[in-house]
Amino acid sequence: MEQQLKELQTEALAKVESAEDLKQLNDIRVAYLGKKGPITEVLKGMGKLSPEERPKMGALANEVRAAVSSAIETKQAELEQKAIEEQLAKETVDVTLPGRQVEMGNAHPLTKVIEEIEDLFIAMGYSIAEGPEVETDYYNFEALNLPKGHPARDMQDSFYITEELLLRTHTSPVQARTMEKYKGQGPVKIICPGKVYRRDNDDATHSHQFTQIEGLVVDENISMSDLKGTLEVFAKKLFGEDREIRLRPSFFPFTEPSVEVDVSCMCKGEGCRICKHTGWIEVLGAGMVHPNVLEMAGFDSKKYTGFAFGMGPDRIAMLKYGIDDIRHFYTDDVRFLRQFAEHE
Amino acid sequence: MFVSYKWLSEYVNLGGMPAKELAEKITRSGIEVEGIEVLGEGVKGVVIGHVLEKEKHPNADKLNVCQVDIGEEEPVQIICGAPNVDKDQKVAVAKVGAVLPGNFKIKKAKLRGEASNGMICSLQELGIESKLVAKEYAEGIFVFPNDVTPGEDALAQLNLDDEVLELGLTPNRSDALSMLGVAYEVAAILDTDVKLPNIEFEEAGERAEDWIKVSIEAKEDNPIYIARVVKNVKIGPSPLWMQTRLMAEGIRPHNNVVDITNYVLLEYGQPLHAFDYDRLGTKEIVVRRAQDGETFVTLDDTERTLSSEHLLITNGKEGVALAGVMGGANSEVVEDTTNVLIESAYFDGQRVRQASKDHGLRSEASARFEKGVDPNRLQAAADRAAELMAKYAGGEVLAGSVIAGDIDLEPKVVTLTLEKLNRVLGMELQKEEVEDIFRRLQFGVKTDNDQFIVTVPTRRGDITIPEDLVEEVARLYGYDNLPTTVPEGATYPGGLTDYQKKRRAVRRFLEGAGLNQAITYTLTSEKKAKEYALETRELIKLAMPMSEERAYLRLSILPQLLEAISYNNARQIDSLGLYEVGSVFLKEAGEQLPREEEHLAGALTGVWEENQWQGEKKAVDFFVAKGILEGLFAKLGLAERISFERAQADGMHPGRTAAVVLDGERIGLVGQVHPQKAKELDVKETYVFEVKLGPVFAAKTEGVTYEPIPRFPSITRDIALVVNADVQAGALQQIIREAGGSLLKEVHVFDVYEGEHVEAGKKSIAFSLKYFDPNKTLTDEEVVKVHDHVLEALRDQAGAELRS
């Protein structure tokens, strides 16, 4: 009997060893360890053994069982691992094939510039004020110290609808409207972005529709040096920390004194096409709010002073991105628009 | 304004400063120098020549063989084709080896067998614009006056060794529309003096007032009129230096009298007019408004129809000049003019502007009147012209001026305190520094404690208030010296309004959904302005559009957006999505301003999702467009309040268009562009939406309140219903929601089917319903009860049967 059991063990282990898949292994399990298996059969002959031998045989039978069972388990783990590996091998993909990209659209470059400027000034405590694109002659001109017949009206030939109504030529009327709302009580601290319109033939550098952002601060003791300091922060944030600004005297009817503000060119004064070899790029018009403008909007010009500045996002975007034709902004060719995806 | 460096240095000692450096200084102190023109640039080796002999070329009709003395030992032979070349003329000769503009080198040549050792030049060949060359030399060579010497540098004689600064003047600085004005500016910058012209001439015994009477009927338009009379002039060319200065400043020489008026205009900034006294026909000048319909022939021989908005200089009977704009042909100075009346007047800017605008006549004169001339220069300018006519036209100046009207000649006094100056600038300037700047400007200044009492000469009419003085100080002190500070005082809470925040959220959502932001033109054609309007209105038209394409304000954004789609489609871009946020303009009865309503519009076309190598492709359809809006409204917290109703709209597919409804109000549309319309617009199958943002942003939404995460399981029941084909899913869903009550947590469509196995005229719609009770685990019985109620409601209200 002992001989039988040992043979069984050898036989079973050999079969386990040669099992090729889980099914075969399971068949082996059933064949050797099942209730009708050969080990059980062998044990049925235990009755013929002497009482001394019985426990010995019993123990031996259990050893054989355990050995076969353990071999099956080992083999099973081995086969399972193999099966998984085969499965994974089948599932392998070519990782160099393109992924399913989520395609995002993006903001118009003008919006990007405008929002960047808005956020910059919001961080300095400004609010965003907006106003109508169709304006009255009063807010567009008169309230800004441009009475009828003023020669400076020529500077911005306008699209009139009626004698009293026109498409605003700048966003400055929003300043006048906002100041009126404050009823002579400062501080006022606003940024006014928006579309504006002028009688220009569309070409690479002119557009009858374009955008503008103006800023206005009115409070007691606002000075020209505050204007310079504010614009310096603005220029450094928008164009880069290494940029400088320079003020040149100029004229706007709604400010006195008035200045043009140049930002140093990225060529660092070496001279390039963008700055026309001057080292400076004209970016803003600015000045101290004209006392007439303050008074007309209900502010006491003896108590309050203020500064205002205005700039063209179209021009800034053209400088920033090297765009050579303003008409691109309004043609909406997606080959253009898609170039301004966020890169953050 | 063009400024000749050489001419300017007659009034101001420029100390030999290079023109470029001077230009930079002028620019940095307030007047932008837009360019510097180097006259005679690229011209070398041109000298004065004396034509000793001229013979016809033996082999060419139009050529002459000239022997020219160019100051060398022997005369040179030059072949010249100019029709006006002649013996004894002094001319400009480009010698062999000379260079003319365009790097044109003069070499020895043979022309039809005859040697030519140089070239006799026209002014154009020396780089002067044709329009500036006096008519008599326009078709040929330029002839110098006799007092030049052969061999001399011709460029110096022609003042082509000069540089011209081009000033870009802002409207307030009309004082710099004259050489003297620029001289004052430059003198202030360089801290030096201005040397004024010394006017000296003798007056004849006869008095001007015996020759002419002047009266003004329109005193507001013409407060003062000064007339001087110069008799016995001889019309001829003006001196060469005057002609060349005029040309340098962009004015074409004519004859001595006309050139003198132009010269004085440039020098003093005071426009003058010279009348042929005898051709005036009467002995009087009457200034009045023209009558409506009155006609008048200006000296360009054009008949002008005038209106009562125009000011007319008359001889008492008829017009002789359109005031400040242009003289009349009837009284123009001509070759045989002997007696001249010089007009020096102050005309109201608006009046001149009106006439120059109405007649399209903008001139050096009108530009100056429009901006206001210096009343203190009227007399000086008239005197200067009289002096020059005596000197260069051989005239005799009659005694005195005839003056009608008067004008305030007193300088304005403006005061400014040091405290205000420093407060506005944010500086700490000292009293002496400020005084010094006013002195440099040649303003009178007295101080009273802290206060400057500044007397501003009338040439600076732009300075009227203390702030103007602040600017003068700041610009001459230099903005580079201004410190940089930031506003002090209370810190203000800045930021975006709710509306602005939501608008940004809309943008980000749409970009996340794959749409690119477009910006189109607000102005459009009549047709496009009203297409796809959510509300119809009378259109708003520009009074004077530049083209019919840009004549009307839009009522909707979609037509422009579709134009952009068409533009892209035409460039092989078949798949794209665009959106725009912008205003439309609604005329409101009784309101001056139109209502500007901000809309959101979108347009999508082509393939929406694609993975080429996996063979997947999904075209844009109605549900893509609608889905974007649904997602957007969900983002804005309005998912439950927005619904879509089948709708019809012009230009839209009748079966694939829905109205967007918010709380029962229609606020927009979504759908497919009508295929015929798409064809007309040249766009492929395109889906669009346009929604009013006002009501969307105004809809109050509740803030987020935490809801406990479900602790109990939910139970899902799927049902497939068979209904008539025209029953809408939305209606069924509504029935389910109502019948499902509070236990029904979610319901959504998961299948729609028509065709085989479904009776004709019917369709199958499958819904998935999720039941849930936040407080306990639902029992089967509870769910069956509600679910049966739902099925019953569907059967009763929509004839829906469960699909077997």
XYZ file of N, CA and C in Angstrom, chain A residues 97-100 103-108 110-111 115 118-119 122 125-128 130 132-136 148-155 159-161 164-165 167 177 187 189 195 197 199-202 207-209 219 221-226 228-230 232 246-251 256-259 282 288 290-291 302 305 307 329-335 337-338, chain B residues 24 27-30 32 170-172 350 353 362 370-371 420 423-426 465 467-468 470-471 475 479-488 492-496 500 503-504 507-508 511-523 540-546 550 553-554 564 567-568 571 573 575-576 578 580-583 585 592-594 596 611 613-614 616:
534
model
N 0.509 55.763 -31.434
C -0.659 56.248 -32.193
C -1.264 57.454 -31.475
N -1.915 58.348 -32.227
C -2.439 59.559 -31.568
C -3.543 59.241 -30.561
N -3.589 60.003 -29.488
C -4.629 59.832 -28.487
C -5.915 60.516 -28.904
N -6.951 60.290 -28.129
C -8.230 60.970 -28.412
C -8.191 62.301 -27.687
N -10.527 68.479 -27.854
C -10.184 69.710 -28.547
C -10.864 70.911 -27.914
N -10.041 71.847 -27.469
C -10.578 73.054 -26.857
C -10.548 74.187 -27.868
N -11.472 75.077 -27.732
C -11.377 76.309 -28.505
C -10.586 77.299 -27.679
N -10.416 78.479 -28.177
C -9.773 79.474 -27.324
C -10.269 80.892 -27.570
N -9.844 81.730 -26.655
C -10.296 83.118 -26.695
C -9.641 83.845 -27.865
N -10.338 84.821 -28.353
C -9.819 85.710 -29.392
C -8.604 86.452 -28.821
N -7.663 89.392 -29.029
C -7.999 90.699 -28.444
C -8.569 90.512 -27.038
N -9.421 89.490 -26.891
C -9.987 89.219 -25.570
C -8.890 88.841 -24.594
N -8.451 90.912 -21.308
C -8.622 90.307 -19.979
C -7.337 90.370 -19.157
N -7.340 93.832 -17.910
C -8.372 93.965 -16.874
C -7.881 93.375 -15.556
N -7.369 92.160 -15.623
C -6.959 91.469 -14.398
C -5.828 92.196 -13.688
N -7.488 95.083 -12.050
C -8.347 94.626 -10.954
C -7.481 94.370 -9.721
N -7.001 97.233 -7.708
C -8.196 97.826 -7.105
C -9.152 98.512 -8.058
N -9.026 98.258 -9.339
C -9.930 98.889 -10.306
C -11.166 98.028 -10.532
N -12.272 98.674 -10.942
C -13.461 97.960 -11.408
C -13.544 98.116 -12.917
N -14.379 97.274 -13.516
C -14.561 97.351 -14.960
C -15.872 98.079 -15.239
N -18.525 99.611 -18.178
C -18.837 99.476 -19.600
C -19.937 100.460 -19.979
N -22.439 102.171 -23.592
C -23.000 101.892 -24.922
C -22.029 102.191 -26.069
N -22.192 101.430 -27.142
C -21.370 101.665 -28.329
C -21.977 102.759 -29.206
N -23.289 102.905 -29.113
C -23.922 104.053 -29.762
C -24.012 105.132 -28.691
N -23.407 106.279 -28.969
C -23.313 107.315 -27.953
C -23.952 108.614 -28.425
N -24.206 109.475 -27.462
C -24.659 110.809 -27.823
C -23.423 111.660 -28.082
N -18.700 121.370 -29.999
C -18.932 121.320 -31.451
C -17.986 122.283 -32.150
N -17.401 121.855 -33.256
C -16.510 122.718 -34.014
C -15.076 122.682 -33.511
N -14.825 121.921 -32.442
C -13.454 121.816 -31.943
C -12.595 121.106 -32.987
N -11.423 121.702 -33.292
C -10.598 121.096 -34.350
C -10.188 119.653 -34.050
N -10.101 119.302 -32.770
C -9.649 117.949 -32.441
C -10.682 116.893 -32.832
N -11.911 117.329 -33.137
C -12.882 116.342 -33.593
C -12.435 115.722 -34.914
N -11.610 116.474 -35.647
C -11.063 115.950 -36.902
C -10.192 114.730 -36.678
N -9.555 114.713 -35.490
C -8.615 113.632 -35.200
C -9.333 112.289 -35.225
N -18.562 108.004 -37.249
C -19.763 107.490 -37.914
C -20.978 108.056 -37.188
N -21.574 109.080 -37.768
C -22.781 109.632 -37.166
C -24.008 108.870 -37.640
N -25.009 108.782 -36.761
C -26.291 108.177 -37.114
C -27.291 109.303 -37.322
N -27.024 114.024 -33.371
C -26.721 113.894 -31.948
C -26.246 112.513 -31.549
N -26.251 111.590 -32.506
C -25.974 110.193 -32.179
C -24.875 109.647 -33.066
N -21.563 106.356 -33.447
C -20.851 105.217 -32.874
C -19.669 105.807 -32.123
N -19.706 109.024 -18.181
C -20.919 108.432 -17.616
C -20.679 107.903 -16.205
N -13.508 108.077 -4.235
C -12.648 107.842 -5.387
C -13.344 107.077 -6.520
N -12.186 104.617 -9.679
C -11.020 103.852 -10.127
C -11.506 102.773 -11.090
N -15.525 98.128 -27.728
C -15.347 98.368 -29.160
C -15.549 99.846 -29.471
N -15.309 102.890 -32.943
C -15.475 102.952 -34.394
C -14.978 104.288 -34.949
N -14.116 106.462 -38.863
C -14.218 106.439 -40.328
C -12.860 106.226 -40.953
N -12.404 105.004 -40.968
C -11.137 104.687 -41.607
C -11.384 103.589 -42.623
N -10.680 103.667 -43.738
C -10.739 102.559 -44.674
C -9.925 101.419 -44.096
N -10.486 100.225 -44.144
C -9.783 99.079 -43.579
C -8.545 98.768 -44.415
N -8.590 100.001 -39.043
C -9.830 99.244 -39.047
C -10.934 100.178 -38.604
N -12.086 100.120 -39.292
C -13.170 101.028 -38.897
C -13.742 100.618 -37.542
N -13.467 99.391 -37.131
C -13.876 98.924 -35.808
C -12.631 98.403 -35.109
N -9.510 111.162 -7.456
C -9.529 111.198 -5.989
C -8.864 112.502 -5.565
N -5.838 114.490 -4.372
C -4.383 114.297 -4.412
C -3.872 113.232 -5.372
N -4.526 113.080 -6.502
C -3.973 112.192 -7.523
C -3.023 113.036 -8.376
N -1.817 112.550 -8.585
C -0.825 113.360 -9.292
C -0.321 112.662 -10.545
N 0.374 113.450 -11.334
C 0.995 112.952 -12.551
C 2.025 111.866 -12.236
N 2.674 111.966 -11.103
C 3.658 110.931 -10.764
C 2.933 109.621 -10.432
N 1.698 109.731 -9.928
C 0.897 108.518 -9.713
C 0.599 107.849 -11.057
N 2.409 108.095 -13.767
C 3.642 107.497 -14.270
C 3.934 106.180 -13.554
N 3.762 106.184 -12.225
C 4.032 104.974 -11.444
C 3.089 103.843 -11.814
N 1.806 104.183 -11.993
C 0.810 103.169 -12.341
C 1.129 102.556 -13.700
N 3.924 102.450 -15.163
C 5.176 101.694 -15.123
C 4.905 100.265 -14.630
N 8.455 105.830 -20.954
C 8.899 107.205 -21.123
C 7.673 108.028 -21.501
N 7.578 109.213 -20.903
C 6.439 110.090 -21.182
C 6.875 111.198 -22.128
N 6.067 111.419 -23.160
C 6.325 112.537 -24.067
C 5.119 113.442 -24.045
N 5.322 114.751 -23.988
C 4.177 115.659 -23.971
C 3.324 115.485 -25.233
N 2.040 115.600 -25.077
C 1.153 115.477 -26.231
C -0.101 116.287 -25.982
N -1.130 116.005 -26.727
C -2.371 116.758 -26.556
C -3.575 115.855 -26.689
N -5.079 117.438 -19.322
C -4.147 118.567 -19.282
C -3.378 118.488 -17.982
N -2.097 118.288 -18.001
C -1.247 117.975 -19.146
C -1.571 116.610 -19.759
N -1.146 116.480 -21.029
C -1.341 115.226 -21.751
C 0.014 114.657 -22.146
N 0.087 113.355 -22.150
C 1.346 112.713 -22.574
C 1.074 111.495 -23.442
N 5.286 103.349 -29.029
C 4.187 104.154 -28.506
C 3.019 103.231 -28.176
N -3.568 114.144 -17.094
C -4.365 114.508 -15.925
C -5.729 114.978 -16.423
N -8.793 116.778 -17.456
C -8.997 118.225 -17.634
C -10.042 118.730 -16.631
N -9.767 119.867 -15.997
C -10.739 120.354 -14.998
C -12.148 120.520 -15.578
N -11.339 121.692 -7.796
C -10.388 122.243 -6.821
C -10.028 121.180 -5.796
N -8.460 115.698 -8.243
C -7.679 115.594 -9.475
C -7.778 114.133 -9.915
N -6.243 111.039 -13.044
C -5.539 110.760 -14.284
C -6.327 109.778 -15.122
N -7.903 90.278 -37.068
C -8.719 90.214 -35.854
C -10.207 90.074 -36.156
N -10.610 90.543 -37.316
C -12.054 90.600 -37.597
C -12.480 89.676 -38.732
N -11.525 88.930 -39.276
C -11.848 87.988 -40.353
C -12.237 86.629 -39.774
N -11.717 86.329 -38.593
C -12.047 85.083 -37.905
C -11.705 83.839 -38.695
N -10.546 83.852 -39.291
C -9.991 82.664 -39.926
C -9.497 81.772 -38.782
N -10.019 80.545 -38.691
C -9.629 79.730 -37.529
C -8.148 79.366 -37.550
N -7.555 79.423 -38.727
C -6.111 79.161 -38.760
C -5.362 80.263 -38.009
N -7.158 82.171 -35.445
C -7.672 82.121 -34.069
C -7.048 80.991 -33.249
N -6.805 79.846 -33.910
C -6.293 78.695 -33.161
C -4.854 78.880 -32.683
N 15.053 115.445 -31.780
C 14.806 114.668 -30.572
C 14.407 115.581 -29.413
N 10.859 116.834 -29.998
C 9.908 115.753 -29.731
C 9.715 115.539 -28.236
N 10.823 115.497 -27.507
C 10.711 115.212 -26.084
C 10.074 116.354 -25.308
N 10.026 117.557 -25.913
C 9.372 118.648 -25.183
C 7.960 118.921 -25.666
N 7.455 118.153 -26.610
C 6.020 118.305 -26.852
C 5.548 118.325 -28.276
N 5.915 116.519 -31.806
C 6.556 115.342 -32.369
C 7.156 115.647 -33.734
N -0.248 118.618 -32.852
C -1.549 118.350 -32.248
C -2.392 119.622 -32.405
N -3.723 119.479 -32.361
C -4.577 120.634 -32.704
C -4.363 121.851 -31.815
N -3.849 121.656 -30.608
C -3.675 122.810 -29.720
C -2.457 123.644 -30.088
N -14.551 128.408 -37.310
C -15.681 127.557 -37.706
C -16.197 127.905 -39.090
N -13.753 126.694 -41.623
C -13.816 125.235 -41.638
C -15.018 124.758 -42.448
N -8.962 122.492 -48.850
C -8.155 122.655 -47.639
C -6.828 123.247 -48.062
N -8.679 127.952 -39.261
C -9.505 127.010 -38.513
C -9.024 126.867 -37.087
N -7.700 126.917 -36.904
C -7.164 126.710 -35.562
C -6.970 128.030 -34.817
N -0.240 124.047 -6.131
C -1.046 123.288 -7.086
C -0.154 122.590 -8.112
N 1.398 119.689 -6.551
C 0.406 118.675 -6.194
C -0.019 117.887 -7.437
N -0.270 118.609 -8.518
C -0.720 117.932 -9.730
C 0.394 117.070 -10.329
N 1.626 117.563 -10.243
C 2.723 116.803 -10.835
C 3.282 115.747 -9.888
N 3.039 115.928 -8.601
C 3.659 115.020 -7.646
C 5.142 115.307 -7.504
N -5.839 128.122 -18.879
C -6.144 127.758 -17.492
C -4.848 127.314 -16.795
N -3.949 124.621 -15.501
C -3.457 123.298 -15.908
C -2.600 123.389 -17.164
N -2.928 124.374 -18.036
C -2.114 124.550 -19.233
C -0.697 124.976 -18.861
N 0.708 124.212 -16.030
C 1.321 123.019 -15.427
C 1.993 122.206 -16.525
N 1.281 122.082 -17.637
C 1.841 121.294 -18.736
C 3.101 121.953 -19.302
N 6.500 119.875 -19.361
C 7.138 119.420 -20.602
C 8.542 120.012 -20.769
N 9.631 115.130 -18.487
C 8.891 114.085 -17.782
C 9.816 113.001 -17.229
N 11.030 112.938 -17.775
C 11.970 111.949 -17.234
C 12.296 112.253 -15.778
N 12.144 113.522 -15.419
C 12.468 113.923 -14.050
C 11.281 113.753 -13.093
N 10.176 113.270 -13.634
C 8.984 113.081 -12.804
C 9.174 111.800 -11.992
N 8.908 111.868 -10.673
C 9.051 110.627 -9.889
C 7.926 109.642 -10.219
N 8.071 108.394 -9.798
C 6.981 107.432 -9.977
C 6.436 107.047 -8.620
N 5.121 107.192 -8.500
C 4.432 106.817 -7.262
C 3.162 106.086 -7.668
N 2.448 105.539 -6.717
C 1.114 104.996 -7.026
C 0.101 105.696 -6.135
N -1.150 105.756 -6.591
C -2.142 106.512 -5.836
C -2.233 106.037 -4.387
N -2.280 106.997 -3.490
C -2.460 106.652 -2.076
C -3.929 106.802 -1.724
N -9.436 100.418 -2.582
C -10.801 100.186 -3.061
C -10.970 98.718 -3.404
N -12.134 98.175 -3.145
C -12.360 96.807 -3.609
C -12.685 96.842 -5.100
N -11.789 96.389 -5.922
C -12.047 96.361 -7.364
C -12.716 95.065 -7.716
N -12.676 94.723 -8.998
C -13.192 93.418 -9.390
C -14.248 93.465 -10.449
N -14.767 92.285 -10.748
C -15.763 92.152 -11.803
C -17.155 92.157 -11.192
N -20.225 90.499 -15.421
C -18.923 90.321 -16.072
C -18.325 88.952 -15.744
N -20.148 86.405 -17.814
C -19.758 86.473 -19.224
C -18.416 85.753 -19.431
N -17.526 85.932 -18.480
C -16.255 85.216 -18.600
C -16.480 83.710 -18.500
N -17.666 82.323 -21.731
C -16.562 82.226 -22.678
C -15.739 80.980 -22.423
N -15.373 80.795 -21.163
C -14.530 79.653 -20.843
C -15.257 78.348 -21.150
N -15.262 77.732 -24.901
C -13.920 77.380 -25.372
C -13.591 75.956 -24.948
N -14.011 75.593 -23.734
C -13.810 74.227 -23.280
C -14.571 73.245 -24.151
N -15.701 73.708 -24.685
C -16.518 72.850 -25.544
C -15.966 72.808 -26.968
N -14.901 73.514 -27.223
C -14.254 73.395 -28.532
C -14.545 74.522 -29.498
N -15.220 75.582 -29.044
C -15.510 76.687 -29.956
C -14.446 77.776 -29.822
N -14.104 78.378 -30.930
C -13.171 79.498 -30.904
C -13.938 80.809 -30.863
N -13.412 81.753 -30.132
C -14.093 83.045 -30.052
C -13.835 83.861 -31.315
N -14.898 84.383 -31.865
C -14.790 85.258 -33.034
C -15.163 86.669 -32.620
N -14.644 87.634 -33.363
C -15.135 89.015 -33.220
C -15.439 89.499 -34.632
N -16.685 89.840 -34.886
C -17.057 90.270 -36.235
C -17.430 91.751 -36.201
N -17.733 92.295 -37.367
C -18.077 93.716 -37.441
C -19.519 93.974 -37.006
N -19.676 95.047 -36.291
C -21.000 95.476 -35.842
C -21.797 96.068 -36.998
N -21.103 96.750 -37.890
C -21.762 97.383 -39.026
C -21.884 96.368 -40.156
N -31.131 100.681 -37.685
C -30.421 101.940 -37.453
C -29.345 102.066 -38.522
N -29.423 103.176 -39.269
C -28.493 103.356 -40.380
C -27.542 104.518 -40.111
N -26.321 104.388 -40.578
C -25.374 105.496 -40.470
C -25.808 106.622 -41.396
N -25.536 107.847 -40.985
C -25.902 108.986 -41.825
C -25.070 108.989 -43.108
N -23.790 108.711 -42.974
C -22.909 108.711 -44.149
C -22.017 107.483 -44.115
N -22.582 106.330 -44.504
C -21.755 105.112 -44.448
C -20.628 105.169 -45.462
N -19.569 104.428 -45.193
C -18.461 104.388 -46.138
C -18.762 103.408 -47.263
N -21.275 98.236 -44.896
C -21.087 98.637 -43.495
C -21.934 99.862 -43.203
N -26.539 98.998 -38.279
C -26.196 98.319 -37.031
C -26.961 97.009 -36.953
N -26.320 95.989 -36.484
C -26.905 94.656 -36.524
C -27.966 94.410 -35.454
N -18.225 84.327 -41.413
C -16.912 83.808 -40.998
C -16.818 82.312 -41.301
N -16.217 82.014 -44.928
C -14.819 82.381 -45.222
C -13.912 81.177 -44.982
N -14.130 80.509 -43.854
C -13.294 79.355 -43.523
C -13.565 78.174 -44.449
N -11.805 78.130 -47.514
C -10.368 77.899 -47.408
C -10.062 76.500 -46.902
N -11.379 74.683 -44.776
C -11.572 74.338 -43.371
C -13.042 73.965 -43.236
N -14.391 71.835 -40.872
C -14.886 71.594 -39.523
C -14.430 72.701 -38.596
N -15.393 73.396 -38.036
C -15.025 74.420 -37.076
C -16.232 74.852 -36.271
N -17.449 78.343 -34.006
C -17.136 79.714 -33.587
C -18.222 80.201 -32.640
N -19.446 84.035 -30.590
C -19.167 85.461 -30.370
C -20.091 85.990 -29.301
N -19.554 86.848 -28.462
C -20.383 87.593 -27.520
C -20.309 89.048 -27.952
N -21.436 89.627 -28.272
C -21.401 91.011 -28.731
C -22.772 91.644 -28.658
N -22.801 92.933 -28.915
C -24.055 93.673 -28.780
C -24.835 93.724 -30.079
N -28.350 96.008 -31.628
C -28.827 97.368 -31.381
C -30.301 97.492 -31.708
N -33.649 108.010 -26.921
C -32.629 108.563 -27.809
C -31.635 107.480 -28.228
N -31.159 106.744 -27.231
C -30.190 105.700 -27.529
C -30.904 104.383 -27.790
N -30.385 103.591 -28.722
C -30.955 102.257 -28.894
C -30.626 101.406 -27.670
N -28.900 98.383 -26.223
C -27.836 97.488 -26.653
C -27.944 96.212 -25.846
N -11.736 60.318 -34.662
C -10.480 59.664 -34.380
C -10.175 58.840 -35.606
N -7.773 57.092 -37.143
C -7.253 55.740 -37.312
C -8.157 54.707 -36.680
N -9.074 55.178 -35.802
C -10.037 54.247 -35.243
C -11.332 54.256 -36.047
N -13.550 56.525 -36.390
C -14.730 57.128 -35.772
C -14.893 58.558 -36.252
